[in-house]
PDB file of C-alpha atoms in Angstrom:
ATOM      1  CA  ILE R   2      -0.118   0.018  -0.081  1.00  0.00           C
ATOM      2  CA  ALA R   3       1.546   3.440  -1.093  1.00  0.00           C
ATOM      3  CA  LEU R   4       0.827   6.662   1.068  1.00  0.00           C
ATOM      4  CA  TYR R   5       0.718   9.649  -1.186  1.00  0.00           C
ATOM      5  CA  HIS R   6       2.119  12.942   0.379  1.00  0.00           C
ATOM      6  CA  ARG R   7       1.661  16.635  -0.758  1.00  0.00           C
ATOM      7  CA  SER R   8       2.112  19.999   0.707  1.00  0.00           C
ATOM      8  CA  PRO R   9      -1.333  21.224   1.750  1.00  0.00           C
ATOM      9  CA  GLN R  10      -1.599  24.814   0.870  1.00  0.00           C
ATOM     10  CA  SER R  11      -4.334  25.459   3.938  1.00  0.00           C
ATOM     11  CA  PRO R  12      -5.478  23.334   6.772  1.00  0.00           C
ATOM     12  CA  GLN R  13      -8.632  22.452   4.664  1.00  0.00           C
ATOM     13  CA  ASP R  14      -6.509  21.003   2.187  1.00  0.00           C
ATOM     14  CA  ALA R  15      -4.709  18.952   4.441  1.00  0.00           C
ATOM     15  CA  ASP R  16      -8.011  17.604   5.803  1.00  0.00           C
ATOM     16  CA  ILE R  17      -8.818  16.687   2.561  1.00  0.00           C
ATOM     17  CA  ALA R  18      -5.851  15.145   1.642  1.00  0.00           C
ATOM     18  CA  LEU R  19      -6.366  12.890   4.799  1.00  0.00           C
ATOM     19  CA  LEU R  20      -9.983  11.973   3.607  1.00  0.00           C
ATOM     20  CA  GLU R  21      -8.487  10.831   0.428  1.00  0.00           C
ATOM     21  CA  GLN R  22      -5.964   8.783   1.960  1.00  0.00           C
ATOM     22  CA  ALA R  23      -8.584   7.216   4.321  1.00  0.00           C
ATOM     23  CA  ALA R  24     -10.852   6.388   1.439  1.00  0.00           C
ATOM     24  CA  HIS R  25      -8.219   5.001  -0.708  1.00  0.00           C
ATOM     25  CA  LEU R  26      -7.155   2.550   2.152  1.00  0.00           C
ATOM     26  CA  ALA R  27     -10.631   1.595   2.938  1.00  0.00           C
ATOM     27  CA  SER R  28     -11.180   0.852  -0.604  1.00  0.00           C
ATOM     28  CA  LEU R  29      -8.338  -1.155  -0.711  1.00  0.00           C
ATOM     29  CA  ALA R  30      -9.428  -3.476   2.589  1.00  0.00           C
ATOM     30  CA  ILE R  31     -12.881  -3.719   1.026  1.00  0.00           C
ATOM     31  CA  ALA R  32     -11.346  -5.000  -2.071  1.00  0.00           C
ATOM     32  CA  GLN R  33      -9.424  -7.379  -0.184  1.00  0.00           C
ATOM     33  CA  HIS R  34     -11.933  -8.607   1.809  1.00  0.00           C
ATOM     34  CA  ARG R  35     -14.066  -9.020  -1.181  1.00  0.00           C
ATOM     35  CA  SER R  36     -11.372 -11.331  -2.590  1.00  0.00           C
ATOM     36  CA  VAL R  37     -10.723 -13.251   0.466  1.00  0.00           C
ATOM     37  CA  GLN R  38     -14.464 -13.732   0.771  1.00  0.00           C
ATOM     38  CA  ALA R  39     -14.730 -14.857  -2.843  1.00  0.00           C
ATOM     39  CA  LEU R  40     -12.013 -17.460  -2.372  1.00  0.00           C
ATOM     40  CA  GLN R  41     -13.512 -18.960   0.998  1.00  0.00           C
ATOM     41  CA  ASP R  42     -17.114 -19.091  -1.221  1.00  0.00           C
ATOM     42  CA  SER R  43     -15.189 -20.630  -4.142  1.00  0.00           C
ATOM     43  CA  GLU R  44     -13.625 -23.234  -1.596  1.00  0.00           C
ATOM     44  CA  THR R  45     -17.121 -23.741   0.305  1.00  0.00           C
ATOM     45  CA  ARG R  46     -18.694 -24.393  -2.943  1.00  0.00           C
ATOM     46  CA  HIS R  47     -15.805 -26.928  -4.126  1.00  0.00           C
ATOM     47  CA  ARG R  48     -16.092 -28.625  -0.848  1.00  0.00           C
ATOM     48  CA  THR R  49     -19.858 -28.814  -0.868  1.00  0.00           C
ATOM     49  CA  MET R  50     -19.679 -30.709  -4.566  1.00  0.00           C
ATOM     50  CA  ILE R  51     -16.905 -32.925  -3.313  1.00  0.00           C
ATOM     51  CA  GLU R  52     -18.703 -33.986   0.014  1.00  0.00           C
ATOM     52  CA  TRP R  53     -21.892 -34.638  -2.394  1.00  0.00           C
ATOM     53  CA  SER R  54     -20.145 -36.402  -5.364  1.00  0.00           C
ATOM     54  CA  PRO R  55     -21.187 -39.860  -6.049  1.00  0.00           C
ATOM     55  CA  PHE R  56     -17.798 -40.682  -6.997  1.00  0.00           C
ATOM     56  CA  PRO R  57     -15.228 -41.918  -4.272  1.00  0.00           C
ATOM     57  CA  LEU R  58     -12.219 -39.115  -4.004  1.00  0.00           C
ATOM     58  CA  ALA R  59      -9.487 -39.547  -1.421  1.00  0.00           C
ATOM     59  CA  VAL R  60      -6.478 -36.898  -1.057  1.00  0.00           C
ATOM     60  CA  HIS R  61      -3.506 -37.797   0.323  1.00  0.00           C
ATOM     61  CA  ARG R  62      -0.059 -35.888   1.325  1.00  0.00           C
ATOM     62  CA  ASN R  63       3.395 -37.740   1.633  1.00  0.00           C
ATOM     63  CA  GLY R  64       1.469 -41.189   1.441  1.00  0.00           C
ATOM     64  CA  VAL R  65      -0.846 -40.100   4.309  1.00  0.00           C
ATOM     65  CA  VAL R  66      -4.599 -39.550   3.897  1.00  0.00           C
ATOM     66  CA  VAL R  67      -5.754 -36.441   4.961  1.00  0.00           C
ATOM     67  CA  TYR R  68      -9.302 -36.341   3.601  1.00  0.00           C
ATOM     68  CA  VAL R  69     -12.008 -38.767   1.975  1.00  0.00           C
ATOM     69  CA  ASN R  70     -15.389 -37.809   1.100  1.00  0.00           C
ATOM     70  CA  PRO R  71     -18.477 -39.667   2.200  1.00  0.00           C
ATOM     71  CA  ALA R  72     -18.462 -41.896  -1.320  1.00  0.00           C
ATOM     72  CA  ALA R  73     -15.237 -43.218  -0.291  1.00  0.00           C
ATOM     73  CA  VAL R  74     -15.922 -44.033   3.143  1.00  0.00           C
ATOM     74  CA  ARG R  75     -18.784 -46.050   1.666  1.00  0.00           C
ATOM     75  CA  LEU R  76     -16.294 -47.815  -0.950  1.00  0.00           C
ATOM     76  CA  MET R  77     -13.982 -48.783   1.882  1.00  0.00           C
ATOM     77  CA  GLY R  78     -16.328 -50.195   4.311  1.00  0.00           C
ATOM     78  CA  ALA R  79     -15.432 -47.592   6.860  1.00  0.00           C
ATOM     79  CA  GLY R  80     -17.547 -46.122   9.540  1.00  0.00           C
ATOM     80  CA  SER R  81     -16.540 -42.527   8.872  1.00  0.00           C
ATOM     81  CA  ALA R  82     -13.687 -40.597   7.610  1.00  0.00           C
ATOM     82  CA  GLN R  83     -12.137 -40.514  10.830  1.00  0.00           C
ATOM     83  CA  ASP R  84     -11.442 -44.232  10.349  1.00  0.00           C
ATOM     84  CA  MET R  85      -9.395 -43.386   7.174  1.00  0.00           C
ATOM     85  CA  VAL R  86      -7.645 -39.905   7.765  1.00  0.00           C
ATOM     86  CA  GLY R  87      -4.315 -39.911   9.215  1.00  0.00           C
ATOM     87  CA  ARG R  88      -3.391 -43.686   7.976  1.00  0.00           C
ATOM     88  CA  SER R  89      -0.959 -44.668   5.558  1.00  0.00           C
ATOM     89  CA  ILE R  90      -2.483 -45.044   2.092  1.00  0.00           C
ATOM     90  CA  LEU R  91      -0.813 -48.511   1.890  1.00  0.00           C
ATOM     91  CA  ASP R  92      -3.124 -49.539   4.872  1.00  0.00           C
ATOM     92  CA  PHE R  93      -5.818 -49.984   2.008  1.00  0.00           C
ATOM     93  CA  VAL R  94      -3.819 -51.388  -0.835  1.00  0.00           C
ATOM     94  CA  HIS R  95      -3.836 -54.649  -1.471  1.00  0.00           C
ATOM     95  CA  PRO R  96      -0.174 -56.264  -1.570  1.00  0.00           C
ATOM     96  CA  ASP R  97      -0.372 -56.817  -5.352  1.00  0.00           C
ATOM     97  CA  SER R  98      -1.059 -53.093  -5.928  1.00  0.00           C
ATOM     98  CA  ARG R  99       1.428 -51.513  -3.522  1.00  0.00           C
ATOM     99  CA  ALA R 100       4.326 -51.080  -5.719  1.00  0.00           C
ATOM    100  CA  LEU R 101       2.212 -49.780  -8.729  1.00  0.00           C
ATOM    101  CA  VAL R 102       0.430 -46.896  -6.285  1.00  0.00           C
ATOM    102  CA  VAL R 103       3.734 -46.089  -4.677  1.00  0.00           C
ATOM    103  CA  GLU R 104       5.297 -45.391  -8.188  1.00  0.00           C
ATOM    104  CA  ARG R 105       2.174 -43.700  -9.036  1.00  0.00           C
ATOM    105  CA  ALA R 106       2.169 -41.380  -6.078  1.00  0.00           C
ATOM    106  CA  ARG R 107       5.993 -40.631  -6.465  1.00  0.00           C
ATOM    107  CA  ARG R 108       5.442 -39.664 -10.421  1.00  0.00           C
ATOM    108  CA  VAL R 109       2.357 -37.624  -9.643  1.00  0.00           C
ATOM    109  CA  SER R 110       4.268 -35.195  -6.614  1.00  0.00           C
ATOM    110  CA  GLN R 111       7.561 -35.154  -8.258  1.00  0.00           C
ATOM    111  CA  THR R 112       6.129 -34.204 -11.808  1.00  0.00           C
ATOM    112  CA  GLY R 113       2.801 -32.900 -11.259  1.00  0.00           C
ATOM    113  CA  GLU R 114       1.438 -34.871 -14.565  1.00  0.00           C
ATOM    114  CA  ASP R 115      -1.999 -36.266 -14.360  1.00  0.00           C
ATOM    115  CA  LEU R 116      -1.606 -40.012 -14.511  1.00  0.00           C
ATOM    116  CA  PRO R 117      -4.304 -41.857 -16.764  1.00  0.00           C
ATOM    117  CA  PRO R 118      -6.970 -44.414 -15.438  1.00  0.00           C
ATOM    118  CA  VAL R 119      -5.370 -47.717 -13.922  1.00  0.00           C
ATOM    119  CA  ALA R 120      -6.656 -51.014 -12.329  1.00  0.00           C
ATOM    120  CA  GLU R 121      -5.783 -51.396  -8.723  1.00  0.00           C
ATOM    121  CA  LYS R 122      -6.721 -53.701  -5.870  1.00  0.00           C
ATOM    122  CA  TYR R 123      -7.917 -52.296  -2.495  1.00  0.00           C
ATOM    123  CA  LEU R 124      -8.501 -53.632   1.112  1.00  0.00           C
ATOM    124  CA  ARG R 125     -11.787 -52.377   2.794  1.00  0.00           C
ATOM    125  CA  LEU R 126     -11.878 -51.846   6.166  1.00  0.00           C
ATOM    126  CA  ASP R 127     -13.985 -55.198   6.608  1.00  0.00           C
ATOM    127  CA  GLY R 128     -11.076 -57.264   5.140  1.00  0.00           C
ATOM    128  CA  GLY R 129     -13.116 -57.654   1.739  1.00  0.00           C
ATOM    129  CA  THR R 130     -11.301 -56.604  -1.554  1.00  0.00           C
ATOM    130  CA  LEU R 131     -12.273 -54.247  -4.238  1.00  0.00           C
ATOM    131  CA  ASP R 132     -11.273 -54.044  -7.894  1.00  0.00           C
ATOM    132  CA  VAL R 133     -10.966 -50.209  -8.383  1.00  0.00           C
ATOM    133  CA  GLU R 134     -10.164 -48.032 -11.549  1.00  0.00           C
ATOM    134  CA  ALA R 135      -7.858 -45.185  -9.603  1.00  0.00           C
ATOM    135  CA  VAL R 136      -7.017 -41.668 -11.407  1.00  0.00           C
ATOM    136  CA  ALA R 137      -4.460 -39.516  -9.484  1.00  0.00           C
ATOM    137  CA  THR R 138      -3.861 -35.786 -10.049  1.00  0.00           C
ATOM    138  CA  LYS R 139      -1.397 -33.112  -8.059  1.00  0.00           C
ATOM    139  CA  ILE R 140      -3.714 -30.507  -6.448  1.00  0.00           C
ATOM    140  CA  VAL R 141      -3.274 -28.017  -3.540  1.00  0.00           C
ATOM    141  CA  PHE R 142      -5.237 -28.933  -0.590  1.00  0.00           C
ATOM    142  CA  ASP R 143      -5.527 -27.030   2.493  1.00  0.00           C
ATOM    143  CA  GLY R 144      -2.508 -24.634   1.277  1.00  0.00           C
ATOM    144  CA  ALA R 145      -0.095 -27.562   0.659  1.00  0.00           C
ATOM    145  CA  PRO R 146       0.616 -29.940  -2.347  1.00  0.00           C
ATOM    146  CA  ALA R 147      -1.224 -33.398  -2.099  1.00  0.00           C
ATOM    147  CA  VAL R 148      -2.571 -35.866  -4.529  1.00  0.00           C
ATOM    148  CA  LEU R 149      -6.100 -36.361  -5.328  1.00  0.00           C
ATOM    149  CA  VAL R 150      -7.348 -40.016  -6.109  1.00  0.00           C
ATOM    150  CA  SER R 151     -10.422 -40.571  -7.842  1.00  0.00           C
ATOM    151  CA  MET R 152     -11.927 -44.306  -7.864  1.00  0.00           C
ATOM    152  CA  GLN R 153     -14.562 -46.420  -9.661  1.00  0.00           C
ATOM    153  CA  ASP R 154     -15.265 -49.567  -8.384  1.00  0.00           C
ATOM    154  CA  MET R 155     -14.906 -51.842 -11.029  1.00  0.00           C
ATOM    155  CA  THR R 156     -15.531 -55.473  -8.281  1.00  0.00           C
ATOM    156  CA  GLN R 157     -19.055 -56.353 -10.084  1.00  0.00           C
ATOM    157  CA  ARG R 158     -17.982 -55.532 -13.572  1.00  0.00           C
ATOM    158  CA  ASN R 159     -14.466 -57.571 -13.445  1.00  0.00           C
ATOM    159  CA  GLN R 160     -16.718 -60.287 -11.722  1.00  0.00           C
ATOM    160  CA  SER R 161     -19.167 -60.262 -14.698  1.00  0.00           C
ATOM    161  CA  GLN R 162     -16.353 -60.198 -17.236  1.00  0.00           C
ATOM    162  CA  ARG R 163     -14.892 -63.258 -15.310  1.00  0.00           C
ATOM    163  CA  ARG R 164     -18.449 -65.126 -15.350  1.00  0.00           C
ATOM    164  CA  LEU R 165     -18.746 -64.271 -19.067  1.00  0.00           C
ATOM    165  CA  LEU R 166     -15.364 -65.744 -19.646  1.00  0.00           C
ATOM    166  CA  LEU R 167     -16.168 -68.894 -17.553  1.00  0.00           C
ATOM    167  CA  ALA R 168     -19.547 -69.162 -19.670  1.00  0.00           C
ATOM    168  CA  ALA R 169     -17.584 -68.566 -23.271  1.00  0.00           C
ATOM    169  CA  GLN R 170     -14.963 -71.322 -22.340  1.00  0.00           C
ATOM    170  CA  VAL R 171     -17.979 -73.776 -21.236  1.00  0.00           C
ATOM    171  CA  PHE R 172     -19.552 -72.950 -24.620  1.00  0.00           C
ATOM    172  CA  ASP R 173     -16.390 -73.475 -26.555  1.00  0.00           C
ATOM    173  CA  ASN R 174     -15.507 -76.600 -24.855  1.00  0.00           C
ATOM    174  CA  ALA R 175     -18.929 -78.551 -24.464  1.00  0.00           C
ATOM    175  CA  ARG R 176     -19.230 -81.662 -26.337  1.00  0.00           C
ATOM    176  CA  GLU R 177     -22.856 -80.908 -27.036  1.00  0.00           C
ATOM    177  CA  GLY R 178     -23.607 -78.741 -30.125  1.00  0.00           C
ATOM    178  CA  ILE R 179     -25.044 -75.458 -29.012  1.00  0.00           C
ATOM    179  CA  MET R 180     -26.790 -72.880 -31.005  1.00  0.00           C
ATOM    180  CA  VAL R 181     -28.113 -69.354 -29.851  1.00  0.00           C
ATOM    181  CA  THR R 182     -30.846 -67.231 -31.535  1.00  0.00           C
ATOM    182  CA  ASP R 183     -31.982 -63.948 -31.456  1.00  0.00           C
ATOM    183  CA  ILE R 184     -35.899 -63.159 -30.686  1.00  0.00           C
ATOM    184  CA  ALA R 185     -36.484 -63.042 -34.163  1.00  0.00           C
ATOM    185  CA  GLY R 186     -35.270 -66.745 -34.432  1.00  0.00           C
ATOM    186  CA  HIS R 187     -32.016 -65.857 -36.533  1.00  0.00           C
ATOM    187  CA  ILE R 188     -28.912 -67.557 -35.449  1.00  0.00           C
ATOM    188  CA  VAL R 189     -26.313 -65.375 -33.818  1.00  0.00           C
ATOM    189  CA  GLU R 190     -23.723 -67.857 -32.305  1.00  0.00           C
ATOM    190  CA  VAL R 191     -22.841 -71.900 -32.609  1.00  0.00           C
ATOM    191  CA  ASN R 192     -19.768 -73.546 -30.741  1.00  0.00           C
ATOM    192  CA  ALA R 193     -17.100 -75.815 -32.518  1.00  0.00           C
ATOM    193  CA  ALA R 194     -19.338 -79.197 -31.421  1.00  0.00           C
ATOM    194  CA  PHE R 195     -22.161 -77.780 -33.234  1.00  0.00           C
ATOM    195  CA  THR R 196     -19.839 -77.603 -36.302  1.00  0.00           C
ATOM    196  CA  ARG R 197     -18.523 -80.952 -35.842  1.00  0.00           C
ATOM    197  CA  ILE R 198     -22.213 -82.498 -35.404  1.00  0.00           C
ATOM    198  CA  THR R 199     -24.029 -80.570 -38.222  1.00  0.00           C
ATOM    199  CA  GLY R 200     -21.372 -80.100 -40.824  1.00  0.00           C
ATOM    200  CA  PHE R 201     -22.112 -76.832 -41.248  1.00  0.00           C
ATOM    201  CA  ALA R 202     -19.399 -73.954 -40.374  1.00  0.00           C
ATOM    202  CA  ARG R 203     -20.457 -71.010 -38.260  1.00  0.00           C
ATOM    203  CA  ASP R 204     -20.624 -68.462 -41.071  1.00  0.00           C
ATOM    204  CA  ASP R 205     -22.992 -70.732 -43.089  1.00  0.00           C
ATOM    205  CA  VAL R 206     -25.317 -70.464 -40.330  1.00  0.00           C
ATOM    206  CA  LEU R 207     -25.142 -66.984 -38.746  1.00  0.00           C
ATOM    207  CA  GLY R 208     -28.250 -65.026 -39.473  1.00  0.00           C
ATOM    208  CA  GLN R 209     -30.078 -68.080 -41.025  1.00  0.00           C
ATOM    209  CA  ASN R 210     -33.264 -69.916 -39.392  1.00  0.00           C
ATOM    210  CA  PRO R 211     -32.578 -73.031 -37.417  1.00  0.00           C
ATOM    211  CA  ARG R 212     -34.840 -74.757 -40.158  1.00  0.00           C
ATOM    212  CA  ILE R 213     -31.774 -75.349 -42.261  1.00  0.00           C
ATOM    213  CA  LEU R 214     -31.484 -78.313 -39.815  1.00  0.00           C
ATOM    214  CA  ASN R 215     -34.844 -79.478 -40.405  1.00  0.00           C
ATOM    215  CA  SER R 216     -35.176 -83.084 -41.925  1.00  0.00           C
ATOM    216  CA  GLY R 217     -38.845 -83.008 -43.121  1.00  0.00           C
ATOM    217  CA  ARG R 218     -39.693 -86.399 -41.033  1.00  0.00           C
ATOM    218  CA  GLN R 219     -41.421 -84.266 -38.238  1.00  0.00           C
ATOM    219  CA  PRO R 220     -44.842 -83.219 -39.031  1.00  0.00           C
ATOM    220  CA  ARG R 221     -45.800 -79.676 -38.271  1.00  0.00           C
ATOM    221  CA  ALA R 222     -48.096 -80.343 -35.568  1.00  0.00           C
ATOM    222  CA  TYR R 223     -44.910 -81.833 -33.482  1.00  0.00           C
ATOM    223  CA  TYR R 224     -42.994 -78.199 -33.909  1.00  0.00           C
ATOM    224  CA  ALA R 225     -46.555 -76.457 -32.965  1.00  0.00           C
ATOM    225  CA  THR R 226     -46.372 -78.464 -29.579  1.00  0.00           C
ATOM    226  CA  MET R 227     -42.774 -77.774 -29.363  1.00  0.00           C
ATOM    227  CA  TRP R 228     -43.297 -74.153 -29.180  1.00  0.00           C
ATOM    228  CA  GLN R 229     -46.297 -74.112 -27.109  1.00  0.00           C
ATOM    229  CA  THR R 230     -44.466 -75.641 -24.542  1.00  0.00           C
ATOM    230  CA  LEU R 231     -41.782 -73.229 -25.001  1.00  0.00           C
ATOM    231  CA  ARG R 232     -44.056 -70.535 -24.692  1.00  0.00           C
ATOM    232  CA  ASP R 233     -45.506 -71.886 -21.607  1.00  0.00           C
ATOM    233  CA  THR R 234     -42.661 -73.223 -19.674  1.00  0.00           C
ATOM    234  CA  GLY R 235     -39.587 -71.610 -21.094  1.00  0.00           C
ATOM    235  CA  ASN R 236     -38.065 -74.908 -21.856  1.00  0.00           C
ATOM    236  CA  TRP R 237     -38.497 -77.955 -24.096  1.00  0.00           C
ATOM    237  CA  SER R 238     -36.541 -81.273 -24.404  1.00  0.00           C
ATOM    238  CA  GLY R 239     -37.120 -84.178 -27.054  1.00  0.00           C
ATOM    239  CA  GLU R 240     -35.718 -86.203 -29.671  1.00  0.00           C
ATOM    240  CA  VAL R 241     -35.882 -84.787 -33.409  1.00  0.00           C
ATOM    241  CA  TRP R 242     -34.337 -85.902 -36.801  1.00  0.00           C
ATOM    242  CA  ASN R 243     -32.121 -83.531 -38.219  1.00  0.00           C
ATOM    243  CA  ARG R 244     -30.290 -82.822 -41.427  1.00  0.00           C
ATOM    244  CA  ARG R 245     -26.314 -82.511 -41.646  1.00  0.00           C
ATOM    245  CA  LYS R 246     -25.008 -80.113 -44.483  1.00  0.00           C
ATOM    246  CA  SER R 247     -24.153 -83.203 -46.529  1.00  0.00           C
ATOM    247  CA  GLY R 248     -27.946 -84.144 -46.263  1.00  0.00           C
ATOM    248  CA  GLU R 249     -27.468 -87.278 -44.268  1.00  0.00           C
ATOM    249  CA  ILE R 250     -30.527 -87.313 -41.539  1.00  0.00           C
ATOM    250  CA  TYR R 251     -29.726 -88.156 -38.070  1.00  0.00           C
ATOM    251  CA  ALA R 252     -31.468 -88.361 -34.744  1.00  0.00           C
ATOM    252  CA  ALA R 253     -30.748 -86.110 -32.110  1.00  0.00           C
ATOM    253  CA  LEU R 254     -31.675 -85.178 -28.260  1.00  0.00           C
ATOM    254  CA  GLN R 255     -32.358 -81.188 -28.580  1.00  0.00           C
ATOM    255  CA  THR R 256     -32.683 -78.910 -25.420  1.00  0.00           C
ATOM    256  CA  ILE R 257     -34.262 -75.543 -25.890  1.00  0.00           C
ATOM    257  CA  SER R 258     -34.282 -73.014 -23.196  1.00  0.00           C
ATOM    258  CA  THR R 259     -35.627 -69.355 -23.111  1.00  0.00           C
ATOM    259  CA  VAL R 260     -32.827 -66.923 -21.986  1.00  0.00           C
ATOM    260  CA  HIS R 261     -34.195 -63.498 -21.170  1.00  0.00           C
ATOM    261  CA  ASP R 262     -32.305 -60.395 -21.009  1.00  0.00           C
TER     262      ASP R 262
END
């Protein structure tokens, strides 16, 4: 703040100069107060958004947790934020992911670069494990450098992927021929056993109707009963005469199941 001085020509001029200086100082003080208030309001808004964010967020400094939002508390199975704040981040990281977490924290702290999402495994406070996709960003928190970690729980998705992989392995390795159709009756997938039994390659049947296997030996009433049973119960099982790609007719024990969604 600069104080300006001039030689007054009269007592009245001196009073005016002092009033001008006081008004200038008051203006600067008001501007500074407004600036501080605006900064505090901004921090309050950001804190509120973080607190209400559905995404788990945590802040650590020098490897120690200094803040977690309610979503992170729920994700980690904690009773409150105090169960996590003040503890080492490694307390919540599975041993398989600790080296990765330490290296990413070091890189963010030293270089300030935002690191892309990466798969990590965490430990919940109840002893369970979590598959998490984490993003690390360097920030200033409470006036000092820190690392913000945004987390997304991938446990259910990864479990679903593992179930799908298992189902695919069963589908591919089953000794029974399997055919999948859409609701319109078009073939969308077959397994290797289907090709071996029928002689039709996968590309031969995709988009086709299962009628390509029809031998013509069953009357229409047979299929009418079959479809009525499917509509009523969702399942049908019985013997049918089918035709291979070569034209050879063979007997098959066939099961049809309706799969929803």
